[in-house]
Amino acid sequence: MDNSFIQDRLVQKFQENIYGYEEHFGVLTLHANKDFNLKILQYLYDDEQLAFKFLKDLTAIHYPNNVGQELVVTYLVYNMYENVAVRLKFALPIEKPSIFTATKIFETANWLEREAYDFFGVDFVGHPNLIRVMNVPEMDYYPLRKEFPLEDQTRKDKDDDMFGRGGDFNYGGFNVKVN
């Protein structure tokens, strides 16, 4: 099975809901309508010739300059019999970043979707337990979005004086003032 075969099968089935294809390092990537993520994933899983039975990875990416499509949810599905992977990308608006959960197709989606929610704020509609898994529940922002400073501005232990970026400190017996 090669990428042109996979692409032809997907075009036959979902032609009007697939926006484009590309290939990077031998992996076929398709861009599709977010409302069809489950139908496309289920088709790739159920079709006997395609047989993409393993969700290898799921993540999100923030593109702040793509107005209306700022967040992209990316699935990497894998056919273990043929040693072939396909990447699926679905763009979401940052104002309401929601997409259907894939937990009923792939059990591995459970934790991967939680992670994408935790770091990017993607709402996976129908997820059985969409909670933060790495950050504290009280956190009121999503740290991997490119709309925040690189350093956590709420931390008190990162005072500039502690890192020699301001204040006075002693260096080799000399008092030094850093402005």
mmCIF file of C-alpha atoms in Angstrom:
data_model
loop_
_atom_site.group_PDB
_atom_site.id
_atom_site.type_symbol
_atom_site.label_atom_id
_atom_site.label_comp_id
_atom_site.label_asym_id
_atom_site.label_seq_id
_atom_site.Cartn_x
_atom_site.Cartn_y
_atom_site.Cartn_z
ATOM 1 C CA MET A 1 0.000 0.000 0.000
ATOM 2 C CA ASP A 2 1.376 3.392 -0.978
ATOM 3 C CA ASN A 3 0.302 6.977 -0.329
ATOM 4 C CA SER A 4 -1.391 7.387 -3.716
ATOM 5 C CA PHE A 5 -3.638 4.390 -2.959
ATOM 6 C CA ILE A 6 -4.598 5.856 0.434
ATOM 7 C CA GLN A 7 -5.186 9.282 -1.094
ATOM 8 C CA ASP A 8 -7.397 7.843 -3.862
ATOM 9 C CA ARG A 9 -9.517 5.926 -1.332
ATOM 10 C CA LEU A 10 -10.005 9.014 0.822
ATOM 11 C CA VAL A 11 -10.845 11.239 -2.159
ATOM 12 C CA GLN A 12 -13.490 8.751 -3.310
ATOM 13 C CA LYS A 13 -15.129 8.767 0.103
ATOM 14 C CA PHE A 14 -14.616 12.330 1.427
ATOM 15 C CA GLN A 15 -13.790 14.466 -1.605
ATOM 16 C CA GLU A 16 -15.798 17.565 -0.627
ATOM 17 C CA ASN A 17 -14.479 17.579 2.964
ATOM 18 C CA ILE A 18 -10.770 17.249 2.260
ATOM 19 C CA TYR A 19 -8.998 20.538 1.496
ATOM 20 C CA GLY A 20 -5.588 19.299 0.510
ATOM 21 C CA TYR A 21 -2.847 16.710 0.627
ATOM 22 C CA GLU A 22 0.887 16.868 1.041
ATOM 23 C CA GLU A 23 3.671 14.408 1.702
ATOM 24 C CA HIS A 24 6.580 14.948 4.087
ATOM 25 C CA PHE A 25 9.268 12.311 4.581
ATOM 26 C CA GLY A 26 7.007 9.657 3.061
ATOM 27 C CA VAL A 27 4.039 10.372 5.346
ATOM 28 C CA LEU A 28 0.799 11.437 3.655
ATOM 29 C CA THR A 29 -0.823 14.449 5.330
ATOM 30 C CA LEU A 30 -4.396 15.493 4.672
ATOM 31 C CA HIS A 31 -6.210 18.665 5.707
ATOM 32 C CA ALA A 32 -9.928 18.172 6.243
ATOM 33 C CA ASN A 33 -13.121 19.659 7.636
ATOM 34 C CA LYS A 34 -13.148 19.336 11.449
ATOM 35 C CA ASP A 35 -16.764 18.143 11.441
ATOM 36 C CA PHE A 36 -15.664 14.981 9.623
ATOM 37 C CA ASN A 37 -12.779 13.947 11.871
ATOM 38 C CA LEU A 38 -14.677 10.951 13.279
ATOM 39 C CA LYS A 39 -15.980 9.772 9.912
ATOM 40 C CA ILE A 40 -12.510 9.907 8.377
ATOM 41 C CA LEU A 41 -10.836 8.233 11.370
ATOM 42 C CA GLN A 42 -13.536 5.534 11.511
ATOM 43 C CA TYR A 43 -13.166 4.873 7.776
ATOM 44 C CA LEU A 44 -9.388 4.546 8.055
ATOM 45 C CA TYR A 45 -9.883 2.166 10.986
ATOM 46 C CA ASP A 46 -12.696 0.013 9.547
ATOM 47 C CA ASP A 47 -11.683 -0.323 5.906
ATOM 48 C CA GLU A 48 -10.076 -3.760 5.499
ATOM 49 C CA GLN A 49 -7.520 -2.576 2.950
ATOM 50 C CA LEU A 50 -6.512 0.540 4.870
ATOM 51 C CA ALA A 51 -6.639 -0.890 8.438
ATOM 52 C CA PHE A 52 -5.204 2.077 10.363
ATOM 53 C CA LYS A 53 -5.818 0.508 13.771
ATOM 54 C CA PHE A 54 -3.329 2.429 15.894
ATOM 55 C CA LEU A 55 -3.407 6.086 16.935
ATOM 56 C CA LYS A 56 0.293 6.811 17.288
ATOM 57 C CA ASP A 57 -0.029 10.456 18.316
ATOM 58 C CA LEU A 58 -2.463 13.315 18.697
ATOM 59 C CA THR A 59 -1.527 16.898 19.397
ATOM 60 C CA ALA A 60 -2.468 20.473 18.659
ATOM 61 C CA ILE A 61 -0.501 23.343 17.178
ATOM 62 C CA HIS A 62 -1.189 27.057 17.563
ATOM 63 C CA TYR A 63 -0.835 29.252 14.471
ATOM 64 C CA PRO A 64 -1.781 32.715 15.806
ATOM 65 C CA ASN A 65 -1.697 34.375 12.366
ATOM 66 C CA ASN A 66 -4.207 31.978 10.741
ATOM 67 C CA VAL A 67 -7.389 33.890 11.557
ATOM 68 C CA GLY A 68 -10.313 31.514 12.085
ATOM 69 C CA GLN A 69 -8.009 28.483 11.975
ATOM 70 C CA GLU A 70 -5.585 29.291 14.786
ATOM 71 C CA LEU A 71 -5.508 25.801 16.329
ATOM 72 C CA VAL A 72 -4.820 22.647 14.335
ATOM 73 C CA VAL A 73 -5.509 19.216 15.831
ATOM 74 C CA THR A 74 -3.181 16.633 14.297
ATOM 75 C CA TYR A 75 -3.686 12.859 14.385
ATOM 76 C CA LEU A 76 -1.015 10.362 13.349
ATOM 77 C CA VAL A 77 -2.597 6.979 12.596
ATOM 78 C CA TYR A 78 -0.623 3.885 11.771
ATOM 79 C CA ASN A 79 -1.155 0.632 9.881
ATOM 80 C CA MET A 80 1.095 -1.881 11.641
ATOM 81 C CA TYR A 81 0.625 -4.567 8.971
ATOM 82 C CA GLU A 82 1.900 -2.401 6.113
ATOM 83 C CA ASN A 83 4.177 -0.097 8.166
ATOM 84 C CA VAL A 84 2.397 3.003 6.849
ATOM 85 C CA ALA A 85 1.378 6.192 8.666
ATOM 86 C CA VAL A 86 -1.085 8.950 7.737
ATOM 87 C CA ARG A 87 -1.266 12.388 9.337
ATOM 88 C CA LEU A 88 -4.671 14.109 9.561
ATOM 89 C CA LYS A 89 -4.992 17.834 10.293
ATOM 90 C CA PHE A 90 -8.166 19.644 11.308
ATOM 91 C CA ALA A 91 -8.180 23.439 11.778
ATOM 92 C CA LEU A 92 -10.233 25.028 14.580
ATOM 93 C CA PRO A 93 -11.068 28.629 15.470
ATOM 94 C CA ILE A 94 -9.474 29.734 18.741
ATOM 95 C CA GLU A 95 -12.739 31.315 19.946
ATOM 96 C CA LYS A 96 -14.411 27.880 20.129
ATOM 97 C CA PRO A 97 -11.826 25.156 19.585
ATOM 98 C CA SER A 98 -13.975 22.029 19.606
ATOM 99 C CA ILE A 99 -13.799 18.753 17.713
ATOM 100 C CA PHE A 100 -15.375 15.335 18.275
ATOM 101 C CA THR A 101 -13.540 12.900 20.540
ATOM 102 C CA ALA A 102 -11.901 9.842 18.981
ATOM 103 C CA THR A 103 -12.001 7.823 22.217
ATOM 104 C CA LYS A 104 -14.622 5.409 20.865
ATOM 105 C CA ILE A 105 -12.335 4.497 17.969
ATOM 106 C CA PHE A 106 -8.924 4.612 19.675
ATOM 107 C CA GLU A 107 -8.534 4.102 23.425
ATOM 108 C CA THR A 108 -5.187 5.893 23.286
ATOM 109 C CA ALA A 109 -7.053 9.079 22.347
ATOM 110 C CA ASN A 110 -8.240 9.364 25.958
ATOM 111 C CA TRP A 111 -4.945 10.646 27.396
ATOM 112 C CA LEU A 112 -3.755 12.337 24.216
ATOM 113 C CA GLU A 113 -6.931 14.422 23.994
ATOM 114 C CA ARG A 114 -6.617 15.373 27.652
ATOM 115 C CA GLU A 115 -3.101 16.599 26.990
ATOM 116 C CA ALA A 116 -4.244 18.685 23.984
ATOM 117 C CA TYR A 117 -7.011 20.132 26.153
ATOM 118 C CA ASP A 118 -4.605 20.819 29.018
ATOM 119 C CA PHE A 119 -2.019 22.665 26.920
ATOM 120 C CA PHE A 120 -4.061 24.168 24.057
ATOM 121 C CA GLY A 121 -7.670 24.332 25.309
ATOM 122 C CA VAL A 122 -9.148 22.070 22.623
ATOM 123 C CA ASP A 123 -12.599 20.833 23.674
ATOM 124 C CA PHE A 124 -13.054 17.220 22.588
ATOM 125 C CA VAL A 125 -16.837 16.903 22.427
ATOM 126 C CA GLY A 126 -18.041 13.649 23.976
ATOM 127 C CA HIS A 127 -14.794 12.856 25.804
ATOM 128 C CA PRO A 128 -15.555 10.688 28.869
ATOM 129 C CA ASN A 129 -13.340 12.661 31.294
ATOM 130 C CA LEU A 130 -11.818 15.793 29.775
ATOM 131 C CA ILE A 131 -9.727 17.143 32.651
ATOM 132 C CA ARG A 132 -6.243 18.600 33.005
ATOM 133 C CA VAL A 133 -3.611 15.893 33.373
ATOM 134 C CA MET A 134 -0.356 17.814 33.777
ATOM 135 C CA ASN A 135 -1.270 21.328 34.911
ATOM 136 C CA VAL A 136 -3.167 22.315 38.033
ATOM 137 C CA PRO A 137 -6.964 22.481 37.610
ATOM 138 C CA GLU A 138 -6.979 26.134 38.732
ATOM 139 C CA MET A 139 -4.812 27.214 35.797
ATOM 140 C CA ASP A 140 -6.853 29.710 33.783
ATOM 141 C CA TYR A 141 -4.812 29.635 30.570
ATOM 142 C CA TYR A 142 -3.335 27.126 28.125
ATOM 143 C CA PRO A 143 0.474 27.308 28.274
ATOM 144 C CA LEU A 144 1.399 26.073 24.785
ATOM 145 C CA ARG A 145 -0.623 28.696 22.980
ATOM 146 C CA LYS A 146 1.650 31.349 21.520
ATOM 147 C CA GLU A 147 -0.189 34.169 23.265
ATOM 148 C CA PHE A 148 1.699 34.154 26.552
ATOM 149 C CA PRO A 149 5.228 35.140 27.617
ATOM 150 C CA LEU A 150 7.729 32.289 27.710
ATOM 151 C CA GLU A 151 8.163 32.603 31.480
ATOM 152 C CA ASP A 152 5.242 32.081 33.851
ATOM 153 C CA GLN A 153 4.467 35.575 35.119
ATOM 154 C CA THR A 154 2.597 34.258 38.175
ATOM 155 C CA ARG A 155 5.600 32.525 39.772
ATOM 156 C CA LYS A 156 7.082 34.263 42.825
ATOM 157 C CA ASP A 157 10.269 32.166 42.914
ATOM 158 C CA LYS A 158 11.530 33.627 39.628
ATOM 159 C CA ASP A 159 12.305 37.116 40.906
ATOM 160 C CA ASP A 160 14.929 38.801 38.724
ATOM 161 C CA ASP A 161 17.103 39.484 41.779
ATOM 162 C CA MET A 162 17.535 35.731 42.306
ATOM 163 C CA PHE A 163 18.989 35.286 38.820
ATOM 164 C CA GLY A 164 21.351 38.266 38.665
ATOM 165 C CA ARG A 165 19.009 40.245 36.435
ATOM 166 C CA GLY A 166 18.632 43.131 38.840
ATOM 167 C CA GLY A 167 19.444 44.248 42.363
ATOM 168 C CA ASP A 168 22.719 43.913 44.266
ATOM 169 C CA PHE A 169 24.883 40.836 44.591
ATOM 170 C CA ASN A 170 28.367 39.991 45.790
ATOM 171 C CA TYR A 171 30.893 38.813 43.239
ATOM 172 C CA GLY A 172 34.360 37.858 44.493
ATOM 173 C CA GLY A 173 34.169 40.202 47.467
ATOM 174 C CA PHE A 174 32.852 43.104 45.402
ATOM 175 C CA ASN A 175 29.335 44.410 45.752
ATOM 176 C CA VAL A 176 27.819 44.780 42.293
ATOM 177 C CA LYS A 177 24.617 46.597 41.414
ATOM 178 C CA VAL A 178 22.813 45.423 38.272
ATOM 179 C CA ASN A 179 20.360 47.797 36.670
#
